[in-house]
Amino acid sequence: SYFYNCTNLVSIPASLFINNPQITSLYTCFYECRSLTSIPQGLFDNNPIVSSFYACFYNCTSLTSIPNGLFDNNPNVTNISTCFCGCEALTSIPEGLFDNTPNVTDFSTCFYGCESLTSIPNGLFDNNPNVTTFEDCFYECRALTSIPQGLFDNNPNVTSFGGCFEECRALTSIPNGLFDNNP
């Protein structure tokens, strides 16, 4: 909760955590930073043992984008739930955002309420074989028009998809076999 409810915070220095390699949790770090418009490239690059990004950018309502490779140096993270929940100005998710986070088990409410999000990149969860829940992951992503083919193909341990696409009112179709690899 380092900067919890800093509602007037508009920017983050890229080097903020550069000398903190022992950080294990960024739980609610920028929670309710409603004026924050962007995340600097490489913000978490020197934090390799972080295990939780729970609600890290929760309700950052002015955040419009996520930098490529944000979690590339965080292989030990297990919890990314609620990370971008309520980021209603967020329009896209970078390809490969979770490619280097193979130990994540919880993506619940990760993009809940991202009302401006129009698409999900192909293969977003391909390198996350240990996920057990996607509950409410894309709930209220009201501008989301499609779901990529094979989105959950590499997530065989999932036990909950409850509400995953609830209130996604712009969706026009569901890809064949969306849950075929989730016994």
Tab-separated table of C-alpha atoms in Angstrom:
chain	number	residue	atom	x	y	z
A	1	SER	CA	0.000	0.000	0.000
A	2	TYR	CA	2.941	2.318	-0.653
A	3	PHE	CA	0.919	4.968	-2.522
A	4	TYR	CA	-2.576	3.813	-1.585
A	5	ASN	CA	-5.233	6.434	-2.355
A	6	CYS	CA	-2.815	9.052	-3.691
A	7	THR	CA	-5.584	10.387	-5.868
A	8	ASN	CA	-3.559	13.294	-7.302
A	9	LEU	CA	-0.488	11.250	-8.279
A	10	VAL	CA	-0.031	11.727	-12.052
A	11	SER	CA	3.278	9.972	-12.721
A	12	ILE	CA	5.708	7.402	-11.353
A	13	PRO	CA	9.494	7.668	-11.758
A	14	ALA	CA	10.857	4.723	-13.772
A	15	SER	CA	13.584	4.179	-11.178
A	16	LEU	CA	11.218	4.080	-8.175
A	17	PHE	CA	12.009	0.457	-7.201
A	18	ILE	CA	15.400	0.094	-8.885
A	19	ASN	CA	17.284	-0.378	-5.593
A	20	ASN	CA	14.735	-2.702	-3.996
A	21	PRO	CA	15.434	-6.215	-5.291
A	22	GLN	CA	14.132	-7.829	-2.086
A	23	ILE	CA	10.546	-6.564	-2.423
A	24	THR	CA	8.210	-9.551	-2.234
A	25	SER	CA	4.856	-7.784	-2.466
A	26	LEU	CA	3.441	-4.815	-4.339
A	27	TYR	CA	0.004	-5.485	-2.873
A	28	THR	CA	-2.263	-2.428	-3.446
A	29	CYS	CA	0.802	-0.327	-4.289
A	30	PHE	CA	-0.925	2.304	-6.474
A	31	TYR	CA	-4.475	1.518	-5.332
A	32	GLU	CA	-6.936	4.345	-6.164
A	33	CYS	CA	-4.311	6.548	-7.855
A	34	ARG	CA	-7.074	7.993	-9.996
A	35	SER	CA	-4.932	10.648	-11.744
A	36	LEU	CA	-2.199	8.238	-12.845
A	37	THR	CA	-2.181	8.120	-16.671
A	38	SER	CA	0.733	5.793	-17.414
A	39	ILE	CA	3.131	3.234	-15.987
A	40	PRO	CA	6.831	3.705	-16.817
A	41	GLN	CA	8.638	1.073	-18.864
A	42	GLY	CA	10.724	-1.228	-16.636
A	43	LEU	CA	9.081	-0.161	-13.357
A	44	PHE	CA	9.394	-3.665	-11.829
A	45	ASP	CA	12.527	-4.841	-13.651
A	46	ASN	CA	14.667	-4.975	-10.486
A	47	ASN	CA	12.095	-6.779	-8.339
A	48	PRO	CA	12.552	-10.445	-9.308
A	49	ILE	CA	11.117	-12.030	-6.157
A	50	VAL	CA	7.779	-10.208	-6.037
A	51	SER	CA	5.028	-12.755	-5.473
A	52	SER	CA	1.976	-10.477	-5.375
A	53	PHE	CA	0.699	-7.650	-7.551
A	54	TYR	CA	-2.756	-7.932	-6.000
A	55	ALA	CA	-4.750	-4.732	-6.736
A	56	CYS	CA	-1.520	-2.949	-7.626
A	57	PHE	CA	-3.236	-0.509	-10.007
A	58	TYR	CA	-6.773	-0.945	-8.694
A	59	ASN	CA	-9.105	1.870	-9.746
A	60	CYS	CA	-6.436	3.864	-11.554
A	61	THR	CA	-9.275	5.288	-13.606
A	62	SER	CA	-7.074	7.524	-15.808
A	63	LEU	CA	-4.596	4.792	-16.767
A	64	THR	CA	-4.778	4.379	-20.551
A	65	SER	CA	-2.043	1.823	-21.246
A	66	ILE	CA	0.234	-0.843	-19.826
A	67	PRO	CA	3.865	-0.877	-21.000
A	68	ASN	CA	5.252	-3.870	-22.872
A	69	GLY	CA	7.185	-6.228	-20.621
A	70	LEU	CA	5.834	-4.823	-17.337
A	71	PHE	CA	6.169	-8.225	-15.606
A	72	ASP	CA	9.070	-9.646	-17.635
A	73	ASN	CA	11.411	-9.802	-14.634
A	74	ASN	CA	8.893	-11.095	-12.106
A	75	PRO	CA	8.935	-14.884	-12.590
A	76	ASN	CA	7.937	-15.631	-8.985
A	77	VAL	CA	4.623	-13.780	-8.998
A	78	THR	CA	1.679	-15.991	-8.093
A	79	ASN	CA	-1.082	-13.418	-7.597
A	80	ILE	CA	-2.072	-10.823	-10.193
A	81	SER	CA	-5.707	-10.730	-9.146
A	82	THR	CA	-7.457	-7.359	-9.227
A	83	CYS	CA	-4.246	-5.811	-10.616
A	84	PHE	CA	-5.935	-3.586	-13.210
A	85	CYS	CA	-9.465	-3.758	-11.815
A	86	GLY	CA	-11.391	-0.535	-12.381
A	87	CYS	CA	-8.925	0.897	-14.912
A	88	GLU	CA	-11.825	2.161	-16.955
A	89	ALA	CA	-9.704	4.192	-19.434
A	90	LEU	CA	-7.459	1.227	-20.316
A	91	THR	CA	-7.960	0.468	-24.018
A	92	SER	CA	-5.552	-2.406	-24.649
A	93	ILE	CA	-3.363	-5.095	-23.126
A	94	PRO	CA	0.142	-5.539	-24.557
A	95	GLU	CA	0.975	-8.852	-26.208
A	96	GLY	CA	3.066	-11.110	-23.992
A	97	LEU	CA	2.202	-9.227	-20.794
A	98	PHE	CA	2.233	-12.460	-18.756
A	99	ASP	CA	4.780	-14.454	-20.779
A	100	ASN	CA	7.359	-14.509	-17.968
A	101	THR	CA	4.996	-15.190	-15.069
A	102	PRO	CA	4.628	-18.996	-15.194
A	103	ASN	CA	3.755	-19.362	-11.503
A	104	VAL	CA	0.623	-17.209	-11.461
A	105	THR	CA	-2.324	-19.067	-9.968
A	106	ASP	CA	-4.805	-16.210	-9.600
A	107	PHE	CA	-6.045	-13.885	-12.366
A	108	SER	CA	-9.424	-13.253	-10.730
A	109	THR	CA	-10.842	-9.754	-11.334
A	110	CYS	CA	-7.579	-8.806	-13.090
A	111	PHE	CA	-9.276	-6.624	-15.723
A	112	TYR	CA	-12.680	-6.275	-14.026
A	113	GLY	CA	-14.331	-2.983	-14.969
A	114	CYS	CA	-11.898	-2.076	-17.747
A	115	GLU	CA	-14.796	-0.562	-19.642
A	116	SER	CA	-12.713	0.805	-22.559
A	117	LEU	CA	-10.834	-2.429	-23.250
A	118	THR	CA	-11.694	-3.483	-26.805
A	119	SER	CA	-9.581	-6.610	-27.303
A	120	ILE	CA	-7.506	-9.330	-25.666
A	121	PRO	CA	-4.206	-10.250	-27.323
A	122	ASN	CA	-3.740	-13.749	-28.700
A	123	GLY	CA	-1.875	-16.055	-26.338
A	124	LEU	CA	-2.225	-13.743	-23.319
A	125	PHE	CA	-2.243	-16.675	-20.860
A	126	ASP	CA	-0.202	-19.207	-22.871
A	127	ASN	CA	2.669	-19.260	-20.351
A	128	ASN	CA	0.544	-19.541	-17.222
A	129	PRO	CA	-0.063	-23.293	-16.787
A	130	ASN	CA	-0.641	-23.067	-13.022
A	131	VAL	CA	-3.651	-20.739	-13.038
A	132	THR	CA	-6.561	-22.016	-10.981
A	133	THR	CA	-8.955	-19.065	-11.293
A	134	PHE	CA	-10.059	-16.569	-13.913
A	135	GLU	CA	-13.123	-15.659	-11.883
A	136	ASP	CA	-14.498	-12.248	-12.992
A	137	CYS	CA	-11.285	-11.653	-14.966
A	138	PHE	CA	-12.942	-9.586	-17.715
A	139	TYR	CA	-16.186	-8.772	-15.894
A	140	GLU	CA	-17.717	-5.476	-17.115
A	141	CYS	CA	-15.295	-5.065	-20.022
A	142	ARG	CA	-18.195	-3.520	-21.871
A	143	ALA	CA	-16.264	-2.524	-25.037
A	144	LEU	CA	-14.717	-5.977	-25.500
A	145	THR	CA	-15.883	-7.236	-28.896
A	146	SER	CA	-14.125	-10.599	-29.188
A	147	ILE	CA	-12.304	-13.373	-27.367
A	148	PRO	CA	-9.215	-14.817	-29.069
A	149	GLN	CA	-9.254	-18.445	-30.164
A	150	GLY	CA	-7.432	-20.683	-27.669
A	151	LEU	CA	-7.263	-18.054	-24.909
A	152	PHE	CA	-7.312	-20.711	-22.152
A	153	ASP	CA	-5.707	-23.625	-24.029
A	154	ASN	CA	-2.616	-23.744	-21.790
A	155	ASN	CA	-4.428	-23.425	-18.458
A	156	PRO	CA	-5.459	-27.010	-17.561
A	157	ASN	CA	-5.674	-26.418	-13.794
A	158	VAL	CA	-8.419	-23.788	-13.801
A	159	THR	CA	-11.279	-24.588	-11.449
A	160	SER	CA	-13.243	-21.330	-11.774
A	161	PHE	CA	-14.293	-19.148	-14.684
A	162	GLY	CA	-17.276	-17.720	-12.782
A	163	GLY	CA	-18.287	-14.343	-14.195
A	164	CYS	CA	-15.214	-14.248	-16.434
A	165	PHE	CA	-17.012	-12.412	-19.251
A	166	GLU	CA	-20.093	-11.248	-17.389
A	167	GLU	CA	-21.480	-7.890	-18.554
A	168	CYS	CA	-19.273	-7.903	-21.683
A	169	ARG	CA	-22.147	-6.451	-23.655
A	170	ALA	CA	-20.266	-5.813	-26.929
A	171	LEU	CA	-19.260	-9.481	-27.372
A	172	THR	CA	-20.836	-10.898	-30.488
A	173	SER	CA	-19.484	-14.447	-30.466
A	174	ILE	CA	-17.633	-17.076	-28.447
A	175	PRO	CA	-14.785	-18.997	-30.080
A	176	ASN	CA	-15.251	-22.727	-30.561
A	177	GLY	CA	-13.575	-24.844	-27.906
A	178	LEU	CA	-12.906	-21.943	-25.541
A	179	PHE	CA	-12.819	-24.269	-22.505
A	180	ASP	CA	-11.782	-27.527	-24.195
A	181	ASN	CA	-8.464	-27.765	-22.340
A	182	ASN	CA	-9.851	-26.920	-18.910
A	183	PRO	CA	-11.123	-30.235	-17.534
